[in-house]
Structures are given as C-alpha cells and as structure tokens.
Amino acid sequence: MELNNAVVEAITSNNWLEYCGVETNLPKGSNYSYLSNKKVVNKNVKGVKWENICLEERNILTGYLAKNKPELYNKN
C-alpha cells in the first residue's frame, strides 16, 4: 500500500506517536509493536501484513454497517 507523504507526515506529527519506540505499560496480550522512527513506520505500512490488516478491518466495518446501519451501508 502506498501512502501519500502528506498522510505519513500528518500521522507522525500527532501526539499519539510522541513516544514511538519508547516502551509503555500497555496491557500484556495487546497486539502492538514498537516502531522507532518514520522510516520503520513507512516500511511497516507498505507490507503485506499491513495490507491484510486493512482489508480485515474494512470487512469488519462493512459487516457492522450492513447489519446495524443499513441506511448508511446502502447509501452508496
């Protein structure tokens, strides 16, 4: 997946990436990894694993909308 440089910059300039690469006290068992810099983030979002995560999450959202919000789902 190719990301526009403006998107990457917007994501990395948010405060929620302020501690990128710094271990925190997130609950054990959470599915996360520590990314140390923009180059590592870029590499991860261009991989097949990220593409699969995006597809799976899109499917989950589509399923939810179809089941719970058919008026929104059927708009397009």
Short mmCIF file of N, CA, C and O in Angstrom, two decimals:
data_model
loop_
_atom_site.label_atom_id
_atom_site.label_comp_id
_atom_site.label_asym_id
_atom_site.label_seq_id
_atom_site.Cartn_x
_atom_site.Cartn_y
_atom_site.Cartn_z
N MET A 1 0.85 -1.17 0.00
CA MET A 1 0.00 0.00 0.00
C MET A 1 0.89 1.23 0.00
O MET A 1 1.79 1.34 0.81
N GLU A 2 0.67 2.11 -0.92
CA GLU A 2 1.43 3.35 -0.99
C GLU A 2 0.70 4.43 -0.20
O GLU A 2 -0.51 4.60 -0.35
N LEU A 3 1.41 5.12 0.65
CA LEU A 3 0.82 6.22 1.39
C LEU A 3 1.39 7.53 0.90
O LEU A 3 2.60 7.65 0.69
N ASN A 4 0.53 8.47 0.73
CA ASN A 4 0.93 9.82 0.36
C ASN A 4 1.81 10.39 1.46
O ASN A 4 1.55 10.20 2.64
N ASN A 5 2.86 11.09 1.09
CA ASN A 5 3.78 11.68 2.08
C ASN A 5 3.05 12.60 3.04
O ASN A 5 3.42 12.69 4.23
N ALA A 6 2.03 13.30 2.57
CA ALA A 6 1.26 14.20 3.45
C ALA A 6 0.54 13.39 4.53
O ALA A 6 0.44 13.83 5.68
N VAL A 7 0.07 12.20 4.17
CA VAL A 7 -0.61 11.33 5.14
C VAL A 7 0.38 10.86 6.19
O VAL A 7 0.11 10.91 7.39
N VAL A 8 1.54 10.41 5.73
CA VAL A 8 2.57 9.95 6.67
C VAL A 8 2.96 11.08 7.62
O VAL A 8 3.06 10.89 8.83
N GLU A 9 3.15 12.27 7.08
CA GLU A 9 3.53 13.42 7.91
C GLU A 9 2.43 13.76 8.91
O GLU A 9 2.71 14.05 10.09
N ALA A 10 1.18 13.72 8.47
CA ALA A 10 0.06 14.02 9.38
C ALA A 10 -0.01 13.00 10.51
O ALA A 10 -0.21 13.35 11.67
N ILE A 11 0.19 11.74 10.18
CA ILE A 11 0.14 10.68 11.20
C ILE A 11 1.28 10.83 12.19
O ILE A 11 1.09 10.78 13.41
N THR A 12 2.48 11.05 11.67
CA THR A 12 3.65 11.10 12.56
C THR A 12 3.74 12.40 13.34
O THR A 12 4.46 12.48 14.34
N SER A 13 3.01 13.43 12.93
CA SER A 13 3.05 14.68 13.68
C SER A 13 2.03 14.73 14.81
O SER A 13 2.04 15.65 15.62
N ASN A 14 1.17 13.72 14.90
CA ASN A 14 0.21 13.67 16.00
C ASN A 14 0.88 13.28 17.31
O ASN A 14 1.86 12.54 17.32
N ASN A 15 0.32 13.75 18.40
CA ASN A 15 0.89 13.45 19.72
C ASN A 15 0.89 11.96 20.05
O ASN A 15 1.70 11.52 20.84
N TRP A 16 -0.01 11.20 19.47
CA TRP A 16 -0.08 9.78 19.84
C TRP A 16 1.13 9.00 19.35
O TRP A 16 1.33 7.87 19.75
N LEU A 17 1.96 9.58 18.51
CA LEU A 17 3.22 8.93 18.13
C LEU A 17 4.42 9.56 18.85
O LEU A 17 5.55 9.24 18.56
N GLU A 18 4.13 10.42 19.81
CA GLU A 18 5.19 11.11 20.53
C GLU A 18 6.17 10.15 21.18
O GLU A 18 7.36 10.39 21.24
N TYR A 19 5.67 9.03 21.65
CA TYR A 19 6.53 8.07 22.35
C TYR A 19 6.86 6.87 21.48
O TYR A 19 7.15 5.79 21.99
N CYS A 20 6.86 7.06 20.17
CA CYS A 20 7.20 5.99 19.24
C CYS A 20 8.56 5.41 19.60
O CYS A 20 9.54 6.12 19.71
N GLY A 21 8.61 4.10 19.83
CA GLY A 21 9.85 3.44 20.16
C GLY A 21 10.14 3.36 21.65
O GLY A 21 11.08 2.72 22.07
N VAL A 22 9.31 4.02 22.47
CA VAL A 22 9.50 4.00 23.92
C VAL A 22 8.50 3.02 24.52
O VAL A 22 7.30 3.13 24.28
N GLU A 23 9.00 2.05 25.24
CA GLU A 23 8.11 1.07 25.83
C GLU A 23 7.21 1.73 26.87
O GLU A 23 7.61 2.63 27.58
N THR A 24 5.97 1.26 26.91
CA THR A 24 4.99 1.79 27.85
C THR A 24 4.42 0.65 28.68
O THR A 24 4.85 -0.48 28.58
N ASN A 25 3.41 0.96 29.44
CA ASN A 25 2.78 -0.06 30.27
C ASN A 25 1.46 -0.53 29.66
O ASN A 25 0.48 -0.75 30.37
N LEU A 26 1.43 -0.71 28.34
CA LEU A 26 0.23 -1.24 27.68
C LEU A 26 -0.04 -2.64 28.20
O LEU A 26 0.89 -3.37 28.55
N PRO A 27 -1.31 -3.03 28.26
CA PRO A 27 -1.65 -4.36 28.79
C PRO A 27 -0.99 -5.48 28.00
O PRO A 27 -0.87 -5.40 26.78
N LYS A 28 -0.56 -6.51 28.70
CA LYS A 28 0.02 -7.68 28.05
C LYS A 28 -1.06 -8.32 27.18
O LYS A 28 -2.23 -8.30 27.52
N GLY A 29 -0.66 -8.88 26.07
CA GLY A 29 -1.61 -9.54 25.19
C GLY A 29 -2.17 -8.63 24.11
O GLY A 29 -2.80 -9.08 23.18
N SER A 30 -1.94 -7.32 24.25
CA SER A 30 -2.38 -6.40 23.20
C SER A 30 -1.50 -6.64 21.98
O SER A 30 -0.30 -6.88 22.10
N ASN A 31 -2.09 -6.54 20.80
CA ASN A 31 -1.33 -6.80 19.58
C ASN A 31 -0.73 -5.49 19.09
O ASN A 31 -1.36 -4.73 18.38
N TYR A 32 0.49 -5.22 19.50
CA TYR A 32 1.17 -3.99 19.12
C TYR A 32 2.67 -4.26 19.02
O TYR A 32 3.16 -5.26 19.49
N SER A 33 3.35 -3.35 18.36
CA SER A 33 4.80 -3.42 18.32
C SER A 33 5.34 -2.00 18.42
O SER A 33 4.65 -1.04 18.12
N TYR A 34 6.57 -1.90 18.85
CA TYR A 34 7.21 -0.59 19.00
C TYR A 34 7.91 -0.22 17.70
O TYR A 34 8.67 -0.99 17.15
N LEU A 35 7.61 0.97 17.19
CA LEU A 35 8.25 1.46 15.96
C LEU A 35 9.10 2.66 16.33
O LEU A 35 8.63 3.61 16.95
N SER A 36 10.35 2.62 15.93
CA SER A 36 11.32 3.60 16.43
C SER A 36 11.38 4.92 15.66
O SER A 36 11.81 5.92 16.21
N ASN A 37 10.96 4.93 14.39
CA ASN A 37 11.05 6.17 13.62
C ASN A 37 10.17 6.10 12.38
O ASN A 37 9.58 5.08 12.09
N LYS A 38 10.12 7.21 11.62
CA LYS A 38 9.25 7.29 10.44
C LYS A 38 9.62 6.25 9.39
O LYS A 38 8.76 5.70 8.72
N LYS A 39 10.91 5.98 9.25
CA LYS A 39 11.36 5.01 8.26
C LYS A 39 10.79 3.63 8.57
O LYS A 39 10.34 2.92 7.67
N VAL A 40 10.80 3.26 9.83
CA VAL A 40 10.27 1.95 10.25
C VAL A 40 8.75 1.93 10.06
O VAL A 40 8.19 0.93 9.61
N VAL A 41 8.07 3.04 10.38
CA VAL A 41 6.62 3.12 10.18
C VAL A 41 6.32 2.95 8.70
O VAL A 41 5.45 2.16 8.33
N ASN A 42 7.01 3.67 7.85
CA ASN A 42 6.80 3.58 6.40
C ASN A 42 6.98 2.15 5.90
O ASN A 42 6.19 1.66 5.10
N LYS A 43 8.03 1.50 6.35
CA LYS A 43 8.31 0.12 5.93
C LYS A 43 7.16 -0.80 6.35
O LYS A 43 6.74 -1.65 5.58
N ASN A 44 6.63 -0.61 7.55
CA ASN A 44 5.57 -1.47 8.05
C ASN A 44 4.25 -1.26 7.32
O ASN A 44 3.51 -2.22 7.10
N VAL A 45 3.93 -0.03 6.94
CA VAL A 45 2.64 0.20 6.28
C VAL A 45 2.67 -0.14 4.80
O VAL A 45 1.64 -0.14 4.15
N LYS A 46 3.83 -0.48 4.27
CA LYS A 46 3.92 -0.89 2.87
C LYS A 46 3.96 -2.40 2.73
O LYS A 46 4.02 -2.92 1.62
N GLY A 47 3.88 -3.12 3.83
CA GLY A 47 3.99 -4.57 3.78
C GLY A 47 2.66 -5.28 3.59
O GLY A 47 1.59 -4.71 3.74
N VAL A 48 2.75 -6.55 3.25
CA VAL A 48 1.57 -7.39 3.03
C VAL A 48 0.77 -7.53 4.32
O VAL A 48 -0.46 -7.52 4.31
N LYS A 49 1.46 -7.63 5.45
CA LYS A 49 0.78 -7.78 6.73
C LYS A 49 -0.15 -6.58 6.99
O LYS A 49 -1.30 -6.75 7.39
N TRP A 50 0.33 -5.38 6.73
CA TRP A 50 -0.49 -4.17 6.92
C TRP A 50 -1.66 -4.18 5.96
O TRP A 50 -2.78 -3.84 6.32
N GLU A 51 -1.42 -4.58 4.73
CA GLU A 51 -2.49 -4.66 3.72
C GLU A 51 -3.59 -5.61 4.19
O GLU A 51 -4.78 -5.31 4.09
N ASN A 52 -3.19 -6.74 4.75
CA ASN A 52 -4.16 -7.71 5.26
C ASN A 52 -4.93 -7.17 6.45
O ASN A 52 -6.14 -7.41 6.58
N ILE A 53 -4.25 -6.45 7.32
CA ILE A 53 -4.93 -5.83 8.47
C ILE A 53 -5.98 -4.84 7.98
O ILE A 53 -7.12 -4.83 8.47
N CYS A 54 -5.62 -4.01 7.01
CA CYS A 54 -6.56 -3.03 6.46
C CYS A 54 -7.78 -3.70 5.85
O CYS A 54 -8.93 -3.28 6.07
N LEU A 55 -7.55 -4.76 5.07
CA LEU A 55 -8.66 -5.49 4.45
C LEU A 55 -9.58 -6.11 5.50
O LEU A 55 -10.80 -6.04 5.39
N GLU A 56 -8.98 -6.71 6.52
CA GLU A 56 -9.78 -7.35 7.57
C GLU A 56 -10.61 -6.31 8.32
O GLU A 56 -11.80 -6.52 8.57
N GLU A 57 -10.00 -5.19 8.67
CA GLU A 57 -10.74 -4.15 9.39
C GLU A 57 -11.83 -3.54 8.53
O GLU A 57 -12.92 -3.23 9.01
N ARG A 58 -11.57 -3.38 7.24
CA ARG A 58 -12.59 -2.87 6.32
C ARG A 58 -13.77 -3.84 6.26
O ARG A 58 -14.93 -3.43 6.26
N ASN A 59 -13.48 -5.14 6.23
CA ASN A 59 -14.54 -6.14 6.22
C ASN A 59 -15.36 -6.10 7.50
O ASN A 59 -16.58 -6.23 7.46
N ILE A 60 -14.70 -5.93 8.62
CA ILE A 60 -15.41 -5.85 9.90
C ILE A 60 -16.34 -4.63 9.91
O ILE A 60 -17.51 -4.74 10.31
N LEU A 61 -15.83 -3.50 9.46
CA LEU A 61 -16.64 -2.28 9.41
C LEU A 61 -17.81 -2.43 8.45
O LEU A 61 -18.94 -2.07 8.77
N THR A 62 -17.55 -2.98 7.27
CA THR A 62 -18.61 -3.19 6.29
C THR A 62 -19.70 -4.11 6.85
O THR A 62 -20.89 -3.84 6.70
N GLY A 63 -19.28 -5.18 7.50
CA GLY A 63 -20.25 -6.11 8.11
C GLY A 63 -21.08 -5.43 9.18
O GLY A 63 -22.30 -5.62 9.26
N TYR A 64 -20.43 -4.63 10.01
CA TYR A 64 -21.16 -3.91 11.06
C TYR A 64 -22.19 -2.95 10.46
O TYR A 64 -23.33 -2.91 10.88
N LEU A 65 -21.76 -2.19 9.46
CA LEU A 65 -22.67 -1.23 8.84
C LEU A 65 -23.84 -1.93 8.16
O LEU A 65 -24.99 -1.49 8.27
N ALA A 66 -23.58 -3.02 7.47
CA ALA A 66 -24.64 -3.76 6.79
C ALA A 66 -25.67 -4.29 7.78
O ALA A 66 -26.87 -4.25 7.53
N LYS A 67 -25.18 -4.76 8.92
CA LYS A 67 -26.07 -5.35 9.92
C LYS A 67 -26.76 -4.31 10.79
O LYS A 67 -27.96 -4.41 11.07
N ASN A 68 -26.03 -3.30 11.24
CA ASN A 68 -26.54 -2.37 12.24
C ASN A 68 -26.97 -1.00 11.71
O ASN A 68 -27.71 -0.30 12.38
N LYS A 69 -26.47 -0.62 10.56
CA LYS A 69 -26.78 0.70 9.99
C LYS A 69 -27.07 0.56 8.50
O LYS A 69 -26.37 1.17 7.66
N PRO A 70 -28.07 -0.23 8.11
CA PRO A 70 -28.30 -0.47 6.69
C PRO A 70 -28.57 0.80 5.89
O PRO A 70 -28.22 0.86 4.71
N GLU A 71 -29.12 1.82 6.52
CA GLU A 71 -29.38 3.06 5.80
C GLU A 71 -28.08 3.73 5.37
O GLU A 71 -28.00 4.33 4.31
N LEU A 72 -27.03 3.62 6.17
CA LEU A 72 -25.71 4.15 5.80
C LEU A 72 -25.01 3.24 4.80
O LEU A 72 -24.41 3.69 3.85
N TYR A 73 -25.11 1.94 5.04
CA TYR A 73 -24.43 0.97 4.18
C TYR A 73 -24.97 1.00 2.76
O TYR A 73 -24.22 0.91 1.80
N ASN A 74 -26.28 1.14 2.62
CA ASN A 74 -26.91 1.09 1.29
C ASN A 74 -26.91 2.44 0.57
O ASN A 74 -27.41 2.52 -0.55
N LYS A 75 -26.36 3.47 1.19
CA LYS A 75 -26.30 4.79 0.57
C LYS A 75 -25.50 4.79 -0.71
O LYS A 75 -25.83 5.49 -1.66
N ASN A 76 -24.41 4.05 -0.75
CA ASN A 76 -23.52 4.07 -1.93
C ASN A 76 -23.84 2.94 -2.83
O ASN A 76 -23.67 1.92 -2.90
#
